[in-house]
Coordinates of C-alpha atoms in Angstrom, one line a residue:
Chain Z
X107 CA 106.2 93.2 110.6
X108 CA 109.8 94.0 110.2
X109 CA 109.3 96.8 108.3
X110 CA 108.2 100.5 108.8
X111 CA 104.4 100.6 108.8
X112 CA 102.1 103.3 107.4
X113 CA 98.3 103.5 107.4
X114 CA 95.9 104.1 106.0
X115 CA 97.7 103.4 102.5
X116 CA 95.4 105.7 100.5
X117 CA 92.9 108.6 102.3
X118 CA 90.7 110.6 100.2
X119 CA 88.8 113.4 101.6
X120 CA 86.7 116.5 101.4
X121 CA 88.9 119.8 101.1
X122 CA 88.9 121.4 105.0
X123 CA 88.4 118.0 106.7
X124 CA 91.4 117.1 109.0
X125 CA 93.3 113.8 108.3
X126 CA 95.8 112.2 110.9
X127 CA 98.5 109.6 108.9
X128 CA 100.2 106.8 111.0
X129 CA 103.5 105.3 111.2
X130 CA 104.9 102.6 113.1
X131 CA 108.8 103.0 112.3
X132 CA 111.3 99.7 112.9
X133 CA 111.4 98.7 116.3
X134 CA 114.3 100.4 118.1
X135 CA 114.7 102.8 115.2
X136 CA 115.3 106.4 117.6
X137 CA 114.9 108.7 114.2
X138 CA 111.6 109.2 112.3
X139 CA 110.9 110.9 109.1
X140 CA 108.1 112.5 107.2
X141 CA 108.2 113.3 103.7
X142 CA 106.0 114.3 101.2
X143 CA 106.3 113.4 97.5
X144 CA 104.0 115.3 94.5
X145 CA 103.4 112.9 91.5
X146 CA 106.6 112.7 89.6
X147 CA 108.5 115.4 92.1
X148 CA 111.5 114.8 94.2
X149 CA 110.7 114.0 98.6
X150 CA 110.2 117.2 100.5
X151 CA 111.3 117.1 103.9
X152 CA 108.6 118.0 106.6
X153 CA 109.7 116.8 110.0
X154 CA 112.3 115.0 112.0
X155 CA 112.2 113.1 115.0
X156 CA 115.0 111.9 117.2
X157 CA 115.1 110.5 120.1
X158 CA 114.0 112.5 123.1
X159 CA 115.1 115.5 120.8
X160 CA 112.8 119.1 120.4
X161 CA 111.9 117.8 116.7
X162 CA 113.5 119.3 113.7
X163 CA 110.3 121.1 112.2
X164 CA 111.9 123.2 109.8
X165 CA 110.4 121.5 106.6
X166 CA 106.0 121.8 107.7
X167 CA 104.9 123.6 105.2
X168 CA 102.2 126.0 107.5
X169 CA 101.2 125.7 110.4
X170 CA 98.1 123.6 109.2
X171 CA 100.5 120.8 109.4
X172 CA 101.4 119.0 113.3
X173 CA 103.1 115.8 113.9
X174 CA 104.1 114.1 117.2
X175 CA 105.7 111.0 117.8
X176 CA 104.4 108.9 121.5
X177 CA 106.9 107.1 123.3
X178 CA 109.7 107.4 120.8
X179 CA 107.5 104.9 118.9
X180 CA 104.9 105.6 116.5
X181 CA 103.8 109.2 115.0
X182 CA 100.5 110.8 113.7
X183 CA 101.0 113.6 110.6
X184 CA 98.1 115.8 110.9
X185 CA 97.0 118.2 108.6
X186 CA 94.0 120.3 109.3
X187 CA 91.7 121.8 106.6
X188 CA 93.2 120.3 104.3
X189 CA 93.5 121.7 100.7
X190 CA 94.1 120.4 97.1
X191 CA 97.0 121.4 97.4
X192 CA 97.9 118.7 99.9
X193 CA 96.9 115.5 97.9
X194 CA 100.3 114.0 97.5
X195 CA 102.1 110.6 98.5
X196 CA 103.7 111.2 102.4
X197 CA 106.1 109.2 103.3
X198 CA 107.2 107.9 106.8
X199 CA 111.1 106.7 107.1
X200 CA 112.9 105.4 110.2
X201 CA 116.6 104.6 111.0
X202 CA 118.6 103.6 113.8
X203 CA 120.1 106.9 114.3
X204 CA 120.6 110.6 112.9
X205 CA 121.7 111.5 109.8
X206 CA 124.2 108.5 109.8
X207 CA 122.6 105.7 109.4
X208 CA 120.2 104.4 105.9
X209 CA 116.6 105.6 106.0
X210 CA 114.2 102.5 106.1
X211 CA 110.6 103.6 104.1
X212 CA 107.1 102.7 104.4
X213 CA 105.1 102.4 101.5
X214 CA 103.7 105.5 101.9
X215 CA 100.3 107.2 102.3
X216 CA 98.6 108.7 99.2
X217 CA 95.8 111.4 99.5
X218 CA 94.0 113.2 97.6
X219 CA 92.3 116.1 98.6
X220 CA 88.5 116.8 96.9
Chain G
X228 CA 123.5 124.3 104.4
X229 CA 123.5 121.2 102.7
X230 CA 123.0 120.5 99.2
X231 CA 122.6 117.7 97.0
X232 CA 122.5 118.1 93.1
X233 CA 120.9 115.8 90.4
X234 CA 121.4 117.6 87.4
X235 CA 120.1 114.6 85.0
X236 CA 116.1 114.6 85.8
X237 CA 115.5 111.8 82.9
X238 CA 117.5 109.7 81.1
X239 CA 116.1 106.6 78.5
X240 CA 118.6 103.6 77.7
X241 CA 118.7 100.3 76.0
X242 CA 118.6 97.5 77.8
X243 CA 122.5 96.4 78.5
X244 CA 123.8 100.1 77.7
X245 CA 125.6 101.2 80.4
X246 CA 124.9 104.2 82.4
X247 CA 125.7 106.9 85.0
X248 CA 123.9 108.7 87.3
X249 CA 125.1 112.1 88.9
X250 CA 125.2 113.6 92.1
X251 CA 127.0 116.8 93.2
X252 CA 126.9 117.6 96.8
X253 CA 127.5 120.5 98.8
X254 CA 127.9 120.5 103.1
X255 CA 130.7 122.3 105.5
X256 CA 130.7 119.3 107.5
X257 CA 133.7 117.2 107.5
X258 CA 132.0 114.1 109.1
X259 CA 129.1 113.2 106.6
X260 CA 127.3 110.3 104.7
X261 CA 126.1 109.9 100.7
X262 CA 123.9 107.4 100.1
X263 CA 121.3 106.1 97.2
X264 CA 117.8 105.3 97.1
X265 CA 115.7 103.5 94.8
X266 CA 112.1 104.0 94.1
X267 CA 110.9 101.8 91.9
X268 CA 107.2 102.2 89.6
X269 CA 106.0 100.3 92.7
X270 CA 107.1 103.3 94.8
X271 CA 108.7 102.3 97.9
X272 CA 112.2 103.6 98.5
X273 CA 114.7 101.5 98.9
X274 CA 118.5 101.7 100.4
X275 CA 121.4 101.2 98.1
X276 CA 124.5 102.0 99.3
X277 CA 125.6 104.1 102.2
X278 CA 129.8 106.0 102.3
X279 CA 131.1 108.2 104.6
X280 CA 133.1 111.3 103.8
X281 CA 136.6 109.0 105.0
X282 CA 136.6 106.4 102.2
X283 CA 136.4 107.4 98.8
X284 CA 137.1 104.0 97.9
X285 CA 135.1 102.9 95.3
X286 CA 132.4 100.2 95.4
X287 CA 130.9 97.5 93.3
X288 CA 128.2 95.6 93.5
X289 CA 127.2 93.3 91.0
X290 CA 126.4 95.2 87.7
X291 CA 125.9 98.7 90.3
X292 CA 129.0 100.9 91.0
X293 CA 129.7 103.5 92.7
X294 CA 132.8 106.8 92.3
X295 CA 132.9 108.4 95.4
X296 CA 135.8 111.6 94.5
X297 CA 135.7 114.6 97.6
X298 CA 137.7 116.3 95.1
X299 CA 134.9 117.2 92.8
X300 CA 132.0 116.6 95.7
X301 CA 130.7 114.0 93.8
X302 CA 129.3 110.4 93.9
X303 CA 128.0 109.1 91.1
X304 CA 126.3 106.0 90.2
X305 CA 127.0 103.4 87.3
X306 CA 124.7 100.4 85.9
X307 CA 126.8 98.4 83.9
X308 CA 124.7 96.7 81.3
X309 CA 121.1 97.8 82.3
X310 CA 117.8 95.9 82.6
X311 CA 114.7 97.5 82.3
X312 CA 114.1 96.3 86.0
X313 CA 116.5 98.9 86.4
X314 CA 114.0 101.3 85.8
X315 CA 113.0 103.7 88.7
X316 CA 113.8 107.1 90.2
X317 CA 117.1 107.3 92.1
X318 CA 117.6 109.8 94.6
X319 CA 121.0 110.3 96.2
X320 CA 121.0 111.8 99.4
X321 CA 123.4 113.4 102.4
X322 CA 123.4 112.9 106.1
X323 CA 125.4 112.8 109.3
X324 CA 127.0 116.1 110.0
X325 CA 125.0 118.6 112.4
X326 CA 122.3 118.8 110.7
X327 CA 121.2 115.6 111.8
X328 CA 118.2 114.7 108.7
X329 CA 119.2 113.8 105.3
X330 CA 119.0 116.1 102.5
X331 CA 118.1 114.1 99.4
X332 CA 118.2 115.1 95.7
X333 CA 115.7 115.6 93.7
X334 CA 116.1 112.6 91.8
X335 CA 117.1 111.0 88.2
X336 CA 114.2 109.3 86.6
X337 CA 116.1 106.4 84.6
X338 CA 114.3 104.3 81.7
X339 CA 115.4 101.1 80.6
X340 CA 114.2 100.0 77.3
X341 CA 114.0 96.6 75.9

């Protein structure tokens, strides 16, 4: 598809399992995003990808949370034991450059955390 | 460090009132980028409108405006004569600049009654 592509769309899970989330950002799209969004509360920032770039981690809450992006392509959000306090909406964004250019979403991925 | 304001976290209308949504912003860069997002009750984000820091021109889109002023670091948003499709969370958001990422608000909730 055209779009930016996240998966699964919904995960529920038992607190302390692991959980990797997807996303396939537009095709030639060099910056990636992950967010995370409580019900009702603004987008928290978690990562940034661009390019070749060292990523721009600043925003992972603990280190319980990893991401990676392969071949400037697509990128796995991992959070390990996970806790209730995780279950939230995380969303994946892509666009054609830095900070410069419109951020394209995915529909997100909503979790929720046993 | 970059900043971007919503003060208004709700606001409820009737349907063909008009309405403005504000955003303050703060950055030391001289080279940056405002934009707006909607996320409708379907809850993907979607792109709006996208200025840089060099045209405070004003822009209108339809019934959608938009008052870009440096002066007051401020780029607020007007629906003239609303529809309840109108009704969503609007974030406004900054990039470009070193930082690289976007720094979005943390949204206006807007209701549109019929």
């Amino acid at each position: 598809g055209a779009g930016v592509s996240q998966s699964p769309s919904n995960k529920v899970t038992e607190k302390g399992k692991d959980v990797e989330l997807r996303c396939d950002p537009i095709s030639g799209h060099t910056a990636l995003y992950w967010y995370r969004q409580s019900l009702g509360q603004g987008l928290e920032f978690l990562i940034y990808f661009q390019g070749n770039s060292a990523p721009d981690k600043s925003g992972l809450p603990s280190d319980r949370f990893s991401a990676e992006r392969t071949g400037g392509s697509v990128s796995t959000l991992t959070i390990q034991r996970t806790q209730q306090e995780d279950s939230a909406v995380y969303l994946c964004a892509s666009s054609v450059d830095r900070g410069y250019q419109p951020q394209h979403f995915g529909d997100g991925t909503r979790l929720s955390i046993l | 460090a970059q900043k971007v304001t919503q003060a208004q976290t709700e606001i409820s209308v009737v349907e063909k009132e008009d309405v403005t949504l504000d955003c303050v912003y703060e950055t030391r860069d001289t080279t940056y980028y405002l934009f707006w997002y909607k996320q409708p009750p379907s809850g993907e984000l979607v792109f709006l409108i996208r200025r840089n820091s060099f045209d405070e021109q004003n822009e209108i889109s339809g019934r959608y405006s938009w008052n870009f002023q440096k002066s007051t670091s401020s780029f607020n948003f007007t629906i003239t004569a609303s529809q309840v499709v109108d009704s969503a969370v609007y974030f406004c958001a900054l990039g470009g600049g070193n930082a690289g990422k976007s720094t979005f608000g943390d949204g206006t909730t807007l209701t549109v009654k019929p």
